[in-house]
Coordinates of C-alpha atoms in Angstrom, one line a residue:
M1 CA 106.5 -36.2 208.9
N2 CA 103.7 -34.8 206.8
L3 CA 101.7 -31.6 207.3
K4 CA 98.5 -33.7 207.2
N5 CA 99.2 -35.8 210.2
F6 CA 102.3 -34.4 211.9
E7 CA 100.5 -34.6 215.3
K8 CA 101.1 -38.3 215.3
Y9 CA 104.8 -37.8 215.7
V10 CA 104.6 -35.1 218.4
S11 CA 103.8 -35.6 222.1
S12 CA 100.2 -34.9 223.0
N13 CA 101.2 -32.2 225.5
I14 CA 103.1 -30.2 222.9
V15 CA 100.3 -30.6 220.4
N16 CA 97.7 -29.3 222.9
R17 CA 99.8 -26.3 223.8
G18 CA 100.5 -25.5 220.2
K19 CA 96.9 -25.9 219.3
D20 CA 96.1 -23.4 222.1
Y21 CA 98.4 -20.9 220.5
Y22 CA 96.9 -21.5 217.0
L23 CA 93.3 -21.1 218.2
N24 CA 94.1 -18.0 220.1
D25 CA 95.7 -16.3 217.2
H26 CA 99.3 -16.3 218.5
V27 CA 100.6 -17.0 215.0
I28 CA 101.2 -13.7 213.2
N29 CA 102.9 -12.5 210.1
V30 CA 103.2 -15.8 208.1
E31 CA 105.1 -15.2 204.9
E32 CA 106.2 -17.3 202.0
M33 CA 109.8 -16.2 201.5
D34 CA 110.5 -18.5 198.6
D35 CA 108.7 -21.4 196.9
R36 CA 107.2 -23.4 199.8
F37 CA 109.5 -21.9 202.3
Y38 CA 107.7 -19.9 205.1
R39 CA 108.6 -17.7 208.0
A40 CA 106.2 -16.8 210.8
E41 CA 106.3 -15.0 214.1
V42 CA 104.6 -16.6 217.1
E43 CA 103.7 -14.5 220.2
G44 CA 104.6 -16.2 223.4
S45 CA 106.4 -15.0 226.5
E46 CA 108.5 -13.3 223.7
Y47 CA 108.2 -13.2 219.9
Y48 CA 109.7 -16.3 218.3
E49 CA 110.5 -16.9 214.7
V50 CA 109.6 -20.2 213.0
A51 CA 111.0 -21.3 209.6
V52 CA 109.4 -24.1 207.7
R53 CA 109.9 -25.7 204.3
I54 CA 107.1 -27.9 202.9
G55 CA 107.6 -30.4 200.1
T56 CA 105.2 -30.7 197.2
S57 CA 103.5 -33.7 198.8
G58 CA 103.1 -32.0 202.1
E59 CA 106.2 -33.5 203.8
I60 CA 107.9 -31.2 206.3
Q61 CA 111.4 -31.0 205.0
F62 CA 112.7 -28.5 207.5
I63 CA 111.4 -26.7 210.6
S64 CA 113.1 -24.6 213.2
C65 CA 112.2 -22.2 216.0
D66 CA 114.5 -19.8 217.8
C67 CA 112.9 -20.4 221.2
P68 CA 115.2 -22.1 223.8
F69 CA 113.0 -25.2 224.2
D70 CA 115.0 -28.4 223.5
M71 CA 113.3 -31.1 225.4
E72 CA 111.7 -32.5 222.3
A73 CA 112.2 -32.3 218.5
I74 CA 109.1 -30.0 218.0
C75 CA 108.0 -27.1 220.2
K76 CA 104.6 -25.6 220.7
H77 CA 105.4 -22.6 218.5
E78 CA 106.3 -24.9 215.6
V79 CA 103.0 -26.9 216.1
A80 CA 101.0 -23.6 216.0
V81 CA 102.7 -22.6 212.8
L82 CA 102.2 -26.0 211.1
M83 CA 98.5 -25.9 212.0
E84 CA 98.2 -22.4 210.6
L85 CA 100.0 -23.4 207.4
R86 CA 97.8 -26.5 207.0
S87 CA 94.7 -24.3 207.3
V88 CA 96.1 -21.9 204.7
L89 CA 97.2 -24.5 202.2
E90 CA 94.0 -26.5 202.5
D91 CA 92.0 -23.4 201.8
T92 CA 90.9 -23.7 198.1
T93 CA 90.2 -20.0 198.0
V94 CA 93.9 -19.2 198.3
N95 CA 95.8 -19.0 195.1
R96 CA 98.7 -21.3 195.5
K97 CA 100.4 -20.0 192.4
S98 CA 100.9 -16.5 193.9
K99 CA 104.5 -15.3 194.0
S100 CA 106.8 -15.4 197.0
S101 CA 107.3 -12.2 199.1
R102 CA 110.7 -11.6 197.6
S103 CA 109.5 -12.0 194.0
L104 CA 106.4 -9.8 194.7
L105 CA 108.5 -7.1 196.4
S106 CA 110.9 -7.1 193.5
E107 CA 108.1 -6.6 191.0
Q108 CA 106.6 -3.9 193.1
L109 CA 109.9 -2.0 193.4
N110 CA 110.4 -2.3 189.6
T111 CA 107.3 -0.3 189.0
L112 CA 108.7 2.7 190.9
S113 CA 110.8 5.5 189.2
K114 CA 114.3 6.3 190.3
E115 CA 113.0 9.4 192.1
Q116 CA 110.4 7.4 194.0
L117 CA 113.0 4.8 195.0
V118 CA 115.4 7.4 196.3
S119 CA 112.6 9.1 198.2
L120 CA 111.4 5.8 199.7
L121 CA 114.9 4.7 200.8
T122 CA 115.7 8.2 202.3
E123 CA 112.5 8.2 204.3
Y124 CA 113.0 4.7 205.6
A125 CA 116.7 5.4 206.4
L126 CA 115.7 8.4 208.5
E127 CA 113.0 6.4 210.3
M128 CA 114.8 3.1 210.8
R129 CA 118.4 2.8 212.0
E130 CA 118.9 -0.7 210.6
V131 CA 118.0 0.6 207.1
K132 CA 120.4 3.5 207.4
N133 CA 123.2 1.2 208.7
R134 CA 122.8 -1.2 205.7
L135 CA 122.9 1.7 203.3
D136 CA 126.0 3.3 205.0
L137 CA 127.7 -0.1 204.8
Y138 CA 126.7 -0.6 201.1
F139 CA 128.0 2.8 200.0
M140 CA 131.1 2.9 202.2
K141 CA 134.4 3.4 200.4
S142 CA 136.5 0.5 201.5
N143 CA 139.8 2.2 201.1
E144 CA 140.0 4.8 203.9
I145 CA 141.4 4.1 207.3
E146 CA 138.8 6.4 208.9
D147 CA 136.1 3.9 207.8
M148 CA 137.1 1.6 210.7
G149 CA 135.2 3.8 213.1
Q150 CA 132.1 3.5 210.9
Y151 CA 132.5 -0.3 210.8
V152 CA 132.7 -0.4 214.6
K153 CA 129.6 1.8 214.8
I154 CA 127.7 -0.6 212.5
I155 CA 128.7 -3.7 214.5
R156 CA 127.8 -2.1 217.8
T157 CA 124.5 -0.8 216.6
Y158 CA 123.2 -4.3 215.8
V159 CA 124.6 -5.5 219.1
K160 CA 122.8 -2.7 221.0
M161 CA 119.5 -3.3 219.1
H162 CA 119.4 -6.9 220.3
S163 CA 120.8 -6.5 223.8
E164 CA 118.9 -6.6 227.1
R165 CA 118.7 -3.5 229.3
D166 CA 121.9 -4.6 231.1
G167 CA 123.7 -5.0 227.8
F168 CA 123.6 -8.8 227.8
V169 CA 122.7 -10.6 224.5
T170 CA 120.7 -13.7 225.1
Y171 CA 121.1 -17.0 223.2
R172 CA 118.1 -16.4 221.0
N173 CA 119.3 -12.9 220.0
V174 CA 122.9 -13.7 219.2
S175 CA 122.3 -14.5 215.5
R176 CA 120.6 -11.1 215.1
A177 CA 123.2 -9.2 217.1
V178 CA 126.0 -10.3 214.9
V179 CA 124.4 -9.3 211.6
G180 CA 126.5 -6.1 211.5
A181 CA 129.7 -8.0 212.1
E182 CA 128.8 -10.4 209.3
E183 CA 128.2 -7.6 206.9
V184 CA 131.4 -5.9 207.8
L185 CA 133.4 -9.1 207.5
E186 CA 132.0 -9.4 204.0
K187 CA 133.6 -6.1 203.2
A188 CA 136.9 -7.5 204.3
W189 CA 136.5 -10.4 201.9
Q190 CA 135.7 -8.0 199.2
A191 CA 138.9 -6.0 199.9
E192 CA 140.9 -9.3 199.8
D193 CA 139.3 -10.1 196.4
K194 CA 140.4 -6.7 195.1
G195 CA 144.0 -7.3 196.3
K196 CA 143.7 -4.8 199.2
Y197 CA 145.3 -7.2 201.6
L198 CA 146.2 -4.8 204.4
L199 CA 142.8 -3.2 204.4
A200 CA 141.2 -6.7 204.5
A201 CA 143.4 -7.5 207.6
Q202 CA 142.5 -4.3 209.3
I203 CA 138.7 -4.8 208.8
S204 CA 139.1 -8.5 209.9
F205 CA 140.8 -7.5 213.1
C206 CA 138.2 -4.8 213.7
V207 CA 135.5 -7.5 213.6
M208 CA 137.6 -9.9 215.7
D209 CA 138.0 -7.3 218.4
E210 CA 134.3 -6.5 218.5
M211 CA 133.3 -10.1 218.6
A212 CA 135.8 -10.9 221.4
D213 CA 134.1 -8.1 223.5
L214 CA 130.7 -9.4 222.6
M215 CA 131.6 -12.9 223.9
Q216 CA 132.0 -11.4 227.4
S217 CA 128.4 -10.2 227.5
S218 CA 126.4 -12.9 225.6
D219 CA 125.3 -16.5 225.6
D220 CA 127.2 -18.0 222.7
S221 CA 126.2 -21.6 223.4
D222 CA 125.9 -22.5 219.7
G223 CA 129.2 -20.9 218.8
T224 CA 127.9 -18.2 216.5
I225 CA 130.3 -15.5 217.8
G226 CA 133.2 -17.9 218.0
G227 CA 132.5 -18.9 214.4
I228 CA 132.8 -15.4 213.2
I229 CA 136.1 -15.0 215.0
E230 CA 137.2 -18.3 213.2
D231 CA 136.1 -16.8 209.9
C232 CA 138.3 -13.7 210.6
L233 CA 141.3 -16.0 211.3
Q234 CA 140.6 -17.9 208.1
L235 CA 140.6 -14.7 206.1
T236 CA 143.9 -13.7 207.9
A237 CA 145.5 -17.0 206.9
T238 CA 144.3 -16.5 203.4
L239 CA 146.0 -13.1 203.3
V240 CA 149.3 -14.6 204.6
E241 CA 149.1 -17.2 201.9
S242 CA 149.0 -14.4 199.3
A243 CA 152.1 -12.7 200.9
D244 CA 154.2 -13.2 197.8
L245 CA 152.0 -10.6 196.1
L246 CA 153.0 -8.0 198.8
S247 CA 156.0 -5.7 198.8
P248 CA 158.5 -6.2 201.6
N249 CA 157.1 -3.1 203.5
E250 CA 153.6 -4.5 203.2
K251 CA 154.7 -7.9 204.5
Q252 CA 156.3 -6.1 207.5
T253 CA 153.1 -4.1 208.1
L254 CA 151.0 -7.3 208.0
L255 CA 153.3 -9.1 210.4
H256 CA 153.2 -6.1 212.8
M257 CA 149.4 -6.1 212.6
L258 CA 149.2 -9.8 213.4
L259 CA 151.6 -9.6 216.4
Q260 CA 149.8 -6.6 217.8
E261 CA 146.5 -8.4 217.5
A262 CA 147.9 -11.5 219.2
Q263 CA 148.9 -9.5 222.2
K264 CA 145.3 -8.5 223.0
S265 CA 144.4 -10.5 226.1
K266 CA 140.7 -10.5 225.3
L267 CA 141.3 -12.9 222.4
G268 CA 142.1 -15.9 224.8
D269 CA 143.3 -19.0 223.0
W270 CA 142.9 -17.3 219.6
D271 CA 146.2 -15.6 220.2
L272 CA 147.9 -18.9 219.4
Q273 CA 146.3 -19.1 216.0
L274 CA 147.5 -15.6 215.2
L275 CA 151.0 -16.6 216.2
E276 CA 150.8 -19.7 214.0
I277 CA 149.6 -17.6 211.1
A278 CA 152.3 -14.9 211.8
V279 CA 155.2 -17.4 211.8
E280 CA 154.6 -17.8 208.1
L281 CA 155.8 -14.2 207.6
V282 CA 159.0 -14.8 209.5
N283 CA 161.8 -14.8 206.9
D284 CA 164.8 -13.1 208.4
K285 CA 166.5 -12.3 211.7
E286 CA 164.5 -9.1 212.2
T287 CA 161.1 -10.7 211.7
R288 CA 162.1 -13.6 213.8
Q289 CA 163.1 -11.3 216.6
Q290 CA 159.8 -9.5 216.3
W291 CA 157.9 -12.7 216.5
E292 CA 159.9 -14.0 219.5
D293 CA 159.5 -10.6 221.3
C294 CA 155.7 -11.0 220.9
V295 CA 155.8 -14.6 222.3
R296 CA 157.9 -13.4 225.3
K297 CA 155.3 -10.7 226.2
L298 CA 152.6 -13.3 226.0
E299 CA 154.6 -15.7 228.2
Q300 CA 155.2 -13.0 230.8
R301 CA 151.7 -11.5 230.8
E302 CA 150.2 -14.0 233.2
H303 CA 153.4 -14.6 235.3
G304 CA 153.9 -18.3 234.5
Q305 CA 150.2 -19.2 233.9
Y306 CA 151.2 -20.9 230.7
E307 CA 153.8 -23.1 232.2
N308 CA 153.3 -26.7 230.9
S309 CA 150.1 -25.7 229.3
Y310 CA 148.7 -26.1 225.8
F311 CA 150.0 -22.6 225.0
T312 CA 153.6 -23.4 226.1
T313 CA 153.6 -26.7 224.1
K314 CA 152.3 -25.1 220.9
V315 CA 154.7 -22.1 221.1
A316 CA 157.6 -24.5 221.7
L317 CA 156.7 -26.4 218.6
L318 CA 156.6 -23.1 216.6
K319 CA 160.0 -22.1 218.1
Y320 CA 161.4 -25.5 217.1
H321 CA 160.5 -25.1 213.5
L322 CA 162.0 -21.6 213.4
I323 CA 165.2 -22.9 215.1
C324 CA 165.5 -25.6 212.4
Q325 CA 164.8 -23.1 209.7
F326 CA 167.4 -20.5 210.8
D327 CA 169.9 -22.4 213.0
G328 CA 169.9 -25.9 211.6
E329 CA 168.8 -29.4 212.5
Q330 CA 171.4 -29.8 215.3
S331 CA 170.2 -26.7 217.1
G332 CA 166.7 -28.0 216.7
A333 CA 167.6 -31.3 218.3
Q334 CA 169.2 -29.5 221.2
F335 CA 166.0 -27.5 221.7
L336 CA 164.0 -30.7 221.8
Q337 CA 166.4 -32.1 224.5
A338 CA 166.0 -29.0 226.6
H339 CA 162.2 -29.2 226.5
M340 CA 161.5 -32.9 227.1
E341 CA 159.1 -32.0 230.0
L342 CA 156.5 -31.1 227.3
P343 CA 154.8 -34.3 226.0
D344 CA 154.5 -33.2 222.4
I345 CA 158.2 -32.2 222.4
R346 CA 159.2 -35.6 223.8
E347 CA 157.1 -37.4 221.2
M348 CA 158.6 -35.3 218.5
A349 CA 162.1 -36.2 219.7
I350 CA 161.2 -39.9 219.8
R351 CA 159.8 -39.8 216.3
E352 CA 162.7 -37.9 215.0
A353 CA 165.1 -40.5 216.5
I354 CA 163.0 -43.4 215.1
S355 CA 163.0 -41.9 211.6
Q356 CA 166.8 -41.5 211.6
G357 CA 167.3 -45.1 212.9
R358 CA 168.5 -44.0 216.4
F359 CA 166.4 -46.6 218.1
E360 CA 168.3 -46.9 221.4
E361 CA 168.0 -43.1 221.8
A362 CA 164.3 -43.2 221.0
L363 CA 163.8 -46.1 223.4
S364 CA 165.5 -44.2 226.3
Y365 CA 163.3 -41.2 225.7
A366 CA 160.2 -43.3 225.7
K367 CA 161.2 -45.2 228.9
E368 CA 162.1 -42.0 230.7
G369 CA 158.7 -40.5 229.8
E370 CA 157.0 -43.7 231.0
L371 CA 158.8 -43.6 234.3
L372 CA 158.2 -39.9 235.0
D373 CA 154.5 -40.0 234.1
T374 CA 153.9 -43.2 236.1
K375 CA 155.3 -41.3 239.2
K376 CA 153.0 -38.3 238.4
G377 CA 150.0 -40.5 237.9
Y378 CA 149.3 -39.7 234.2
P379 CA 148.1 -43.0 232.8
G380 CA 147.2 -41.5 229.4
L381 CA 150.8 -40.3 228.9
V382 CA 152.2 -43.6 230.1
A383 CA 150.2 -45.4 227.4
R384 CA 151.5 -42.8 224.9
W385 CA 155.1 -43.7 225.7
K386 CA 154.4 -47.4 225.7
K387 CA 152.8 -47.2 222.2
L388 CA 155.9 -45.4 220.9
R389 CA 158.0 -48.1 222.6
L390 CA 155.9 -50.7 220.7
D391 CA 156.6 -48.8 217.5
I392 CA 160.3 -49.1 218.2
Y393 CA 160.0 -52.9 218.9
N394 CA 158.0 -53.3 215.7
S395 CA 161.0 -51.7 213.8
T396 CA 163.7 -53.6 215.6
G397 CA 162.0 -57.0 215.8
G398 CA 161.7 -57.6 219.5
L399 CA 159.0 -60.2 219.3
K400 CA 158.5 -61.0 223.0
L401 CA 158.3 -57.3 223.9
Q402 CA 155.9 -56.7 221.0
Q403 CA 153.6 -59.5 222.2
Q404 CA 153.7 -58.3 225.8
L405 CA 152.8 -54.6 225.0
T406 CA 150.3 -55.5 222.2
E407 CA 148.5 -57.8 224.6
E408 CA 148.4 -55.1 227.3
F409 CA 146.7 -52.7 224.8
A410 CA 144.3 -55.3 223.6
V411 CA 143.2 -56.0 227.3
S412 CA 142.8 -52.3 227.8
G413 CA 140.1 -52.3 225.2
E414 CA 141.8 -51.3 221.9
Y415 CA 140.5 -53.7 219.3
E416 CA 143.1 -52.9 216.6
Y417 CA 145.8 -54.2 219.0
Y418 CA 143.8 -57.4 219.4
L419 CA 144.0 -57.9 215.6
Q420 CA 147.8 -57.2 215.7
L421 CA 148.2 -59.6 218.6
K422 CA 146.7 -62.4 216.6
D423 CA 149.3 -61.8 213.9
L424 CA 152.1 -62.1 216.4
Y425 CA 151.3 -65.8 217.2
E426 CA 151.3 -69.0 215.4
P427 CA 147.8 -70.7 215.0
E428 CA 148.6 -73.4 217.5
E429 CA 149.7 -70.8 220.1
W430 CA 146.7 -68.6 219.7
P431 CA 144.0 -70.4 221.7
D432 CA 145.9 -70.0 225.0
V433 CA 146.5 -66.3 224.3
Y434 CA 142.8 -65.8 223.4
S435 CA 141.7 -67.4 226.6
R436 CA 144.2 -65.3 228.6
V437 CA 142.8 -62.1 227.0
L438 CA 139.2 -63.0 227.7
A439 CA 140.0 -63.9 231.3
A440 CA 141.8 -60.5 231.8
L441 CA 138.8 -58.7 230.2
E442 CA 136.3 -60.5 232.5
K443 CA 138.4 -59.6 235.5
E444 CA 138.7 -55.9 234.5
R445 CA 135.0 -55.1 235.0
S446 CA 134.9 -51.7 233.2
W447 CA 132.6 -50.4 230.4
R448 CA 135.6 -50.4 228.1
A449 CA 136.6 -54.0 229.0
D450 CA 132.9 -55.1 228.6
S451 CA 132.7 -53.5 225.2
M452 CA 135.9 -55.2 224.1
Y453 CA 134.8 -58.5 225.6
T454 CA 131.5 -58.6 223.6
K455 CA 133.2 -57.4 220.5
L456 CA 135.7 -60.3 220.7
L457 CA 132.8 -62.8 221.3
I458 CA 131.0 -61.6 218.2
A459 CA 134.1 -61.6 216.1
E460 CA 135.0 -65.1 217.2
N461 CA 131.3 -66.3 216.8
E462 CA 131.1 -67.3 220.5
T463 CA 127.3 -67.0 220.7
T464 CA 126.9 -69.3 223.8
R465 CA 129.4 -67.1 225.8
L466 CA 127.7 -64.0 224.5
L467 CA 124.3 -65.2 225.7
E468 CA 125.8 -65.9 229.1
Y469 CA 127.1 -62.4 229.2
I470 CA 123.7 -60.9 228.3
Q471 CA 122.0 -63.0 230.9
R472 CA 124.3 -61.4 233.5
H473 CA 123.6 -58.0 232.0
P474 CA 120.0 -58.1 230.6
G475 CA 120.0 -54.4 229.6
T476 CA 122.4 -55.2 226.8
V477 CA 119.9 -57.5 225.0
V478 CA 118.9 -54.5 222.8
D479 CA 122.5 -54.2 221.6
Y480 CA 123.3 -57.8 220.9
Y481 CA 120.1 -59.6 220.1
K482 CA 120.7 -59.7 216.4
H483 CA 123.8 -62.0 217.0
L484 CA 121.7 -64.5 219.0
I485 CA 118.1 -64.5 217.6
G486 CA 118.8 -67.2 215.1
Q487 CA 120.2 -69.7 217.6
Y488 CA 118.5 -68.7 220.8
P489 CA 115.1 -67.0 220.0
S490 CA 113.3 -68.1 223.2
E491 CA 116.1 -66.9 225.5
V492 CA 116.3 -63.6 223.6
Y493 CA 112.6 -63.0 224.0
E494 CA 112.7 -63.8 227.7
L495 CA 115.6 -61.4 228.2
F496 CA 113.6 -58.7 226.4
E497 CA 110.6 -59.2 228.7
D498 CA 112.8 -59.1 231.8
H499 CA 114.4 -55.9 230.5
I500 CA 111.1 -54.2 229.7
E501 CA 109.7 -55.1 233.2
S502 CA 112.7 -53.9 235.1
T503 CA 112.9 -50.7 233.1
M504 CA 109.2 -50.0 233.6
A505 CA 109.5 -50.6 237.3
Y506 CA 111.6 -47.4 237.7
A507 CA 109.8 -45.3 235.0
S508 CA 108.0 -42.3 236.3
N509 CA 107.9 -39.7 233.5
R510 CA 107.3 -39.5 229.7
K511 CA 111.0 -39.7 228.8
Q512 CA 111.3 -42.9 230.6
Y513 CA 108.1 -44.3 229.2
K514 CA 109.4 -43.6 225.7
Q515 CA 112.5 -45.7 226.6
V516 CA 110.3 -48.6 227.7
C517 CA 108.3 -48.4 224.4
Q518 CA 111.5 -48.2 222.4
I519 CA 112.6 -51.5 224.0
I520 CA 109.2 -53.0 223.0
R521 CA 109.7 -51.9 219.4
K522 CA 113.1 -53.6 219.4
L523 CA 111.4 -56.8 220.6
L524 CA 108.8 -56.5 217.8
G525 CA 111.7 -55.9 215.4
A526 CA 113.3 -59.1 216.6
G527 CA 110.3 -61.1 215.6
G528 CA 108.7 -61.3 219.0
R529 CA 105.3 -60.0 218.0
Q530 CA 103.4 -62.5 220.2
Q531 CA 105.6 -61.7 223.2
G532 CA 105.3 -58.0 222.5
E533 CA 101.5 -58.1 222.3
R534 CA 101.3 -60.1 225.5
I535 CA 103.5 -57.8 227.5
M536 CA 101.8 -54.7 226.2
G537 CA 98.4 -56.0 227.3
S538 CA 99.9 -56.8 230.7
L539 CA 101.4 -53.3 231.0
R540 CA 98.1 -51.6 230.0
Q541 CA 96.3 -53.4 232.9
R542 CA 98.9 -52.8 235.5
Y543 CA 99.6 -49.1 234.6
A544 CA 96.1 -48.0 233.6
N545 CA 96.4 -45.0 235.9
R546 CA 99.3 -43.6 233.9
P547 CA 97.8 -41.8 230.9
A548 CA 101.2 -40.5 229.6
F549 CA 102.6 -44.1 229.5
L550 CA 99.4 -45.4 227.8
D551 CA 99.7 -42.5 225.2
E552 CA 103.3 -43.7 224.4
L553 CA 102.2 -47.3 224.3
N554 CA 99.4 -46.5 221.8
R555 CA 102.0 -45.0 219.5
I556 CA 103.7 -48.4 219.0
D557 CA 102.8 -49.7 215.5
I558 CA 102.3 -53.5 215.5
L559 CA 102.3 -54.7 211.9

């Protein structure tokens, strides 16, 4: 998309609304931040920020707007800014070699004396809270515990600045509200880099707590706040990886901090990640007891809410590894036996038995799981145990059982099992098996079975059968025409025309009109230019009273 003719790629409605904004001077404060990278503010129901990068030939390399509009790729604010930029860049009176805002500001500041700079910063810090916060953070001594209060203050100041009157932070303001948290987290990384690991953890947990609170009063649809919490966890994991550099007392303190943080209910599922990180610091009976006490409190906190949940399973796996580490493999095996109701634990027990050649034991665990979950109505888990049973048969050589289960998975729509099934039969036996699989897929009548069915027809070059399938399901012609066009061109074009007509019959808005036009483009791409021109002419006549459809139709490029 080029700045010269970008309107060609944007719907006329958006172009017109954007042009309105442009002509009525809603675009304000356009600035070149870097070479050919621009930021602008657009005044609408609120102020929105648009960022654009323009290539040397006028191509639009990047554009974004922080408005909530997501119905199309380009919004009216972006259109207005592109029109403004085009006007500016085409103006020959503008010196295109002028420096970017950043470079120009740097040069201007360099002309000031030290006294002038101090005076300027002091004045701005007194007048603008954000400037003062940035300076406080920059000069803060990152080695004093009392600094935590100042970090909290900085984080909350940014949140408050970008909150609504009721304290809620809207989607478009989240990225601004977390600037303080991002700056403070950078301080934590700096502390880690200097070997101040406990301080880094303390700052990281400070940020994590504030972001957990913010999540309760914000729209974090794009995961910005959650991403910062994940960054805090990443830093914490990095600190634990460096635990060998800590003294025994420092390790103990770090473990205590981690377990305390994990017990804060506002962290939700992140408490699990803290437990996983903390378990790496468990190296004796005392630290193991501390970790297990923390887990017990978490398990009791919600009075059984975690029973048979993701939490219970993950904690059980962590406990298993600690048991093996401190109490030996036999105790670990007993723990697995006692927790077979958890699917991940059952699978681990089965795999452990397989790896040690205890195939009968592994088979009994798999069959038991299959039976229990069939009664409970959990088909996903039933399939899980059957696949493990198949792994056992693959190791023990039970050919008939291998064939039976592999065919079952192939018919369920898993192509890799179809390939394995082929290898389990002699060439002279295969045609009967292949026919049986196809018949089962035809009978199944589900999207997964249909997908598998067509995949097999393509793999086996069964074009006639594929054509018959598409004739029963005309809408699929756009997916499979490439496999048929060489052998059945007239049938393919006819199917395209039927599909276009039936789709247009139910189309009533621009989105649906675009779908119709996309099918026409596929027809043209399949070599059906004559058919495409004919049907486009017919559609123009029959739908002459639908300007939006005619607008989309006119966008089709017939080469």
